[in-house]
Amino acid sequence: MSDNERDDREDRPESAKKRKVESEDTNVTDKIKESFPGAVKSADLAAHVKAVLNKHDYVDAKTLIATSFCCDEVNRELEQDITSIYNFNFSMGGLAGFAFGGVTSFGAMAHHIPDGGSCLVVYGPHVGIDKDGTVGKVNRRGRHNGSGPCCGSAAAAAAYCRSVQAGAKPNPSPEDALDAQQTFVGNMLLPEADRISSSSDPSVELPLALFDVQDELMNKIIGKACGEVAGEGKIAILGGIQINTPTGTSEYFLPKVFEIRDNKGERVADLMGSFA
């Protein structure tokens, strides 16, 4: 039995209890196709990533998965799809999906990679689509009074940007940890304020803008800490936007970046073509 075929059941987390997909809600799926063309189902994404990385000498049992997703509980399904393949994940993320763990978290993760192995870093913001096809909201489990904001942190940051555009003074950098992450989310999004407000659909543009900001941050982190990956270990990077849906409809992910770098930070394979 090969390393990729070995089950390692004693170490692997119990398979996620998937939401039962009885019938895809076309209000939701049609909106996904319209607003985020190229998005794929999360379960299909995980299987695709595994197949592609295996062709590039990734061994499942020697791969450590690192994620940078928002704290929101709706984002765990993609993590579960991926960890069902690669075992438990190292979490770098905080509010809105920003990699608040920074260079320190990447360096720590790199030191946890199994001997002779590599890592896969998956990151990005998220956005909900509710039963009515409204982007930026989602129907949450056990709550029966309609849908609510998703991502809430992103919505708060967008409101903050609008207030600054209207003349409010930007928030200073936080001096304590009480709400430091949200302050940073708002200030890091601020340079994208005009782009969002001038778009034809700000609710769609918001996660796209957030991704660009987070992608820049992740590139800085990897550029600074890539040398912590030992030996011939590689760094696979999958960045995009999680799309959260009501119960009964599959979760989706819009891939924006999929590549492999060496431990010097050089790109050795661009894998986005695998989604064509």
Coordinates of C-alpha atoms in Angstrom, one line a residue:
M1 CA 0.0 0.0 0.0
S2 CA 1.4 3.4 -1.0
D3 CA 1.6 6.4 1.3
N4 CA -1.2 8.1 -0.6
E5 CA -3.4 5.0 -0.2
R6 CA -2.6 4.4 3.4
D7 CA -5.6 5.3 5.6
D8 CA -3.9 6.2 8.9
R9 CA -7.3 5.8 10.5
E10 CA -5.9 6.0 14.0
D11 CA -4.5 9.5 13.4
R12 CA -7.0 11.0 11.0
P13 CA -9.9 13.0 12.3
E14 CA -13.3 11.5 12.0
S15 CA -14.8 12.3 8.6
A16 CA -17.0 15.4 8.7
K17 CA -20.7 14.8 9.0
K18 CA -21.7 16.6 5.8
R19 CA -24.8 18.6 5.5
K20 CA -27.2 16.5 3.5
V21 CA -27.6 18.0 0.0
E22 CA -31.1 16.9 -1.0
S23 CA -31.7 19.3 -3.8
E24 CA -29.5 22.3 -4.8
D25 CA -31.4 25.6 -4.4
T26 CA -31.3 27.1 -7.9
N27 CA -31.8 30.6 -6.5
V28 CA -28.4 30.1 -4.8
T29 CA -26.5 28.2 -7.4
D30 CA -27.6 30.5 -10.2
K31 CA -26.4 33.5 -8.2
I32 CA -23.1 31.8 -7.6
K33 CA -22.6 31.2 -11.3
E34 CA -23.6 34.8 -12.1
S35 CA -21.5 36.5 -9.4
F36 CA -18.6 34.2 -9.0
P37 CA -18.0 32.3 -12.2
G38 CA -15.5 29.5 -11.9
A39 CA -16.6 28.6 -8.4
V40 CA -16.5 24.8 -7.6
K41 CA -18.2 22.7 -4.9
S42 CA -16.0 22.4 -1.8
A43 CA -16.0 18.6 -1.8
D44 CA -15.0 18.6 -5.5
L45 CA -12.3 21.1 -4.8
A46 CA -10.7 19.0 -2.1
A47 CA -10.6 15.9 -4.4
H48 CA -9.2 18.0 -7.2
V49 CA -6.4 19.5 -5.1
K50 CA -5.4 16.1 -3.8
A51 CA -5.3 14.7 -7.4
V52 CA -3.2 17.6 -8.7
L53 CA -0.8 17.7 -5.8
N54 CA -0.2 13.9 -6.0
K55 CA 1.0 14.5 -9.6
H56 CA 3.5 16.9 -8.2
D57 CA 5.0 14.4 -5.7
Y58 CA 2.9 15.4 -2.7
V59 CA 2.2 12.5 -0.4
D60 CA -1.0 12.7 1.6
A61 CA 0.4 11.3 4.8
K62 CA 3.4 13.7 4.7
T63 CA 1.4 16.8 3.9
L64 CA 0.5 19.4 6.5
I65 CA -2.5 21.6 5.8
A66 CA -2.5 25.2 7.0
T67 CA -5.7 27.3 6.7
S68 CA -6.4 31.0 7.0
F69 CA -10.2 31.3 7.2
C70 CA -12.6 33.5 9.2
C71 CA -13.5 32.4 12.7
D72 CA -17.2 32.1 11.6
E73 CA -18.5 28.6 12.1
V74 CA -19.9 28.5 8.5
N75 CA -16.4 28.2 7.2
R76 CA -15.6 24.8 8.8
E77 CA -17.0 22.7 6.0
L78 CA -14.2 23.3 3.5
E79 CA -11.7 22.7 6.3
Q80 CA -13.4 19.4 7.0
D81 CA -13.4 18.4 3.4
I82 CA -9.6 19.0 3.2
T83 CA -8.7 17.5 6.6
S84 CA -10.6 14.4 5.7
I85 CA -7.7 13.9 3.2
Y86 CA -4.7 15.5 5.0
N87 CA -5.5 15.2 8.7
F88 CA -5.8 18.0 11.2
N89 CA -5.1 21.6 10.0
F90 CA -2.8 24.3 11.4
S91 CA -4.9 27.5 11.7
M92 CA -3.4 30.8 10.8
G93 CA -6.6 32.8 10.4
G94 CA -8.7 35.3 12.2
L95 CA -11.6 37.7 11.4
A96 CA -12.6 37.9 7.8
G97 CA -9.9 35.2 6.9
F98 CA -6.9 37.5 7.4
A99 CA -3.7 35.5 8.4
F100 CA -3.3 37.2 11.8
G101 CA -1.0 34.4 12.9
G102 CA 1.5 36.1 10.6
V103 CA 5.1 35.0 10.1
T104 CA 5.3 33.4 13.5
S105 CA 2.4 31.0 12.7
F106 CA 3.8 30.1 9.3
G107 CA 7.2 29.4 10.8
A108 CA 5.7 27.2 13.6
M109 CA 3.6 25.3 11.0
A110 CA 6.6 24.7 8.8
H111 CA 8.4 23.0 11.8
H112 CA 5.4 20.7 12.2
I113 CA 5.6 19.3 8.6
P114 CA 6.2 15.5 8.6
D115 CA 9.8 14.5 7.8
G116 CA 10.3 14.6 4.0
G117 CA 6.9 16.3 3.5
S118 CA 5.4 19.5 2.3
C119 CA 2.6 21.9 3.2
L120 CA -0.6 23.2 1.6
V121 CA -1.8 26.7 2.6
V122 CA -5.4 27.4 1.9
Y123 CA -6.7 31.0 2.6
G124 CA -9.2 33.6 1.7
P125 CA -12.3 35.5 2.8
H126 CA -15.9 34.3 2.6
V127 CA -19.3 35.5 1.5
G128 CA -22.8 34.1 2.0
I129 CA -25.6 33.8 -0.4
D130 CA -29.1 33.3 1.2
K131 CA -32.2 31.5 0.0
D132 CA -33.3 34.5 -1.9
G133 CA -30.0 34.8 -3.8
T134 CA -28.8 37.8 -1.8
V135 CA -25.0 38.1 -1.8
G136 CA -23.6 39.0 1.6
K137 CA -26.1 37.2 3.7
V138 CA -26.8 33.6 4.7
N139 CA -29.5 31.6 6.5
R140 CA -27.9 30.2 9.6
R141 CA -28.7 26.9 11.3
G142 CA -31.4 27.1 14.0
R143 CA -32.2 30.8 13.3
H144 CA -35.7 31.2 11.7
N145 CA -36.0 35.0 11.3
G146 CA -34.4 35.3 7.9
S147 CA -30.8 35.6 6.9
G148 CA -28.0 37.7 8.3
P149 CA -24.7 39.2 7.3
C150 CA -22.0 36.9 6.1
C151 CA -19.2 37.8 6.5
G152 CA -20.1 40.0 9.4
S153 CA -16.6 41.2 9.9
A154 CA -16.3 42.2 6.2
A155 CA -19.7 44.0 6.4
A156 CA -18.5 46.0 9.4
A157 CA -15.3 46.8 7.7
A158 CA -17.1 48.0 4.6
A159 CA -19.4 50.2 6.7
Y160 CA -16.2 51.6 8.4
C161 CA -14.8 52.4 4.9
R162 CA -18.0 54.2 3.9
S163 CA -17.8 56.3 7.1
V164 CA -14.2 57.3 6.3
Q165 CA -15.3 58.2 2.7
A166 CA -18.0 60.4 4.2
G167 CA -15.4 62.2 6.3
A168 CA -15.0 60.2 9.5
K169 CA -11.4 60.0 10.9
P170 CA -9.7 56.6 10.4
N171 CA -9.2 54.5 13.4
P172 CA -5.7 54.5 14.9
S173 CA -3.8 51.3 15.2
P174 CA -5.0 49.4 18.3
E175 CA -3.1 49.6 21.6
D176 CA -4.6 46.5 23.1
A177 CA -6.1 43.2 21.9
L178 CA -9.7 44.0 22.8
D179 CA -10.9 44.4 19.2
A180 CA -7.6 44.6 17.4
Q181 CA -8.4 42.2 14.6
Q182 CA -11.5 44.1 13.5
T183 CA -9.6 47.4 13.5
F184 CA -6.9 45.9 11.3
V185 CA -9.6 44.4 8.9
G186 CA -11.1 47.8 8.4
N187 CA -7.9 49.7 8.0
M188 CA -6.4 47.1 5.6
L189 CA -9.6 47.2 3.5
L190 CA -9.6 51.1 3.5
P191 CA -7.4 51.4 0.3
E192 CA -10.1 49.4 -1.6
A193 CA -13.0 51.6 -0.5
D194 CA -13.4 53.5 -3.8
R195 CA -13.2 50.3 -5.7
I196 CA -16.0 48.7 -3.7
S197 CA -18.3 51.7 -3.6
S198 CA -18.0 52.4 -7.3
S199 CA -18.6 48.8 -8.4
S200 CA -21.9 47.7 -9.9
D201 CA -22.5 45.3 -7.0
P202 CA -20.5 46.2 -3.8
S203 CA -21.7 43.0 -2.1
V204 CA -19.9 41.0 -4.8
E205 CA -16.9 43.3 -5.0
L206 CA -16.3 43.2 -1.3
P207 CA -15.0 39.6 -1.0
L208 CA -13.0 40.1 -4.2
A209 CA -11.3 43.2 -2.7
L210 CA -10.7 41.4 0.6
F211 CA -9.1 38.5 -1.3
D212 CA -6.6 40.9 -3.0
V213 CA -5.7 42.4 0.3
Q214 CA -5.3 39.0 2.0
D215 CA -3.3 37.6 -0.9
E216 CA -0.8 40.5 -0.6
L217 CA -0.5 39.8 3.1
M218 CA -0.1 36.0 2.6
N219 CA 2.6 36.6 0.0
K220 CA 4.5 38.8 2.4
I221 CA 4.2 36.1 5.1
I222 CA 5.4 33.3 2.9
G223 CA 8.2 35.4 1.4
K224 CA 9.5 36.1 4.9
A225 CA 9.1 32.6 6.4
C226 CA 9.4 30.2 3.4
G227 CA 12.9 29.2 4.5
E228 CA 11.5 27.5 7.6
V229 CA 10.3 24.7 5.4
A230 CA 13.0 22.0 5.6
G231 CA 14.9 20.1 3.0
E232 CA 13.1 19.6 -0.4
G233 CA 9.8 20.5 1.1
K234 CA 7.4 22.5 -1.0
I235 CA 4.7 25.1 -0.3
A236 CA 1.4 24.6 -2.2
I237 CA -0.8 27.7 -2.1
L238 CA -4.6 27.7 -2.7
G239 CA -6.2 31.1 -2.3
G240 CA -9.8 32.1 -3.1
I241 CA -13.2 33.0 -1.8
Q242 CA -15.4 30.6 0.2
I243 CA -19.1 30.9 -0.7
N244 CA -21.4 29.9 2.2
T245 CA -24.9 28.6 1.4
P246 CA -28.1 27.6 3.2
T247 CA -28.5 24.1 4.5
G248 CA -29.3 21.7 1.7
T249 CA -27.0 23.4 -0.9
S250 CA -23.4 22.6 -1.4
E251 CA -20.7 25.1 -0.2
Y252 CA -18.5 26.5 -3.0
F253 CA -15.0 28.0 -3.4
L254 CA -13.8 30.4 -6.1
P255 CA -10.1 29.6 -6.7
K256 CA -8.0 32.7 -7.4
V257 CA -4.5 31.3 -6.8
F258 CA -3.2 27.7 -7.0
E259 CA 0.5 27.2 -7.3
I260 CA 3.6 25.5 -5.7
R261 CA 6.7 27.3 -4.4
D262 CA 10.0 26.0 -3.2
N263 CA 11.4 27.0 0.2
K264 CA 13.2 29.9 -1.4
G265 CA 9.8 31.4 -2.3
E266 CA 10.2 30.7 -6.0
R267 CA 7.1 29.5 -7.9
V268 CA 7.8 26.1 -9.5
A269 CA 4.3 25.3 -10.8
D270 CA 1.3 27.4 -11.7
L271 CA -1.7 25.1 -11.2
M272 CA -4.6 27.4 -12.0
G273 CA -4.8 25.8 -15.4
S274 CA -6.0 22.6 -13.7
F275 CA -9.4 24.2 -13.1
A276 CA -10.0 24.9 -16.8

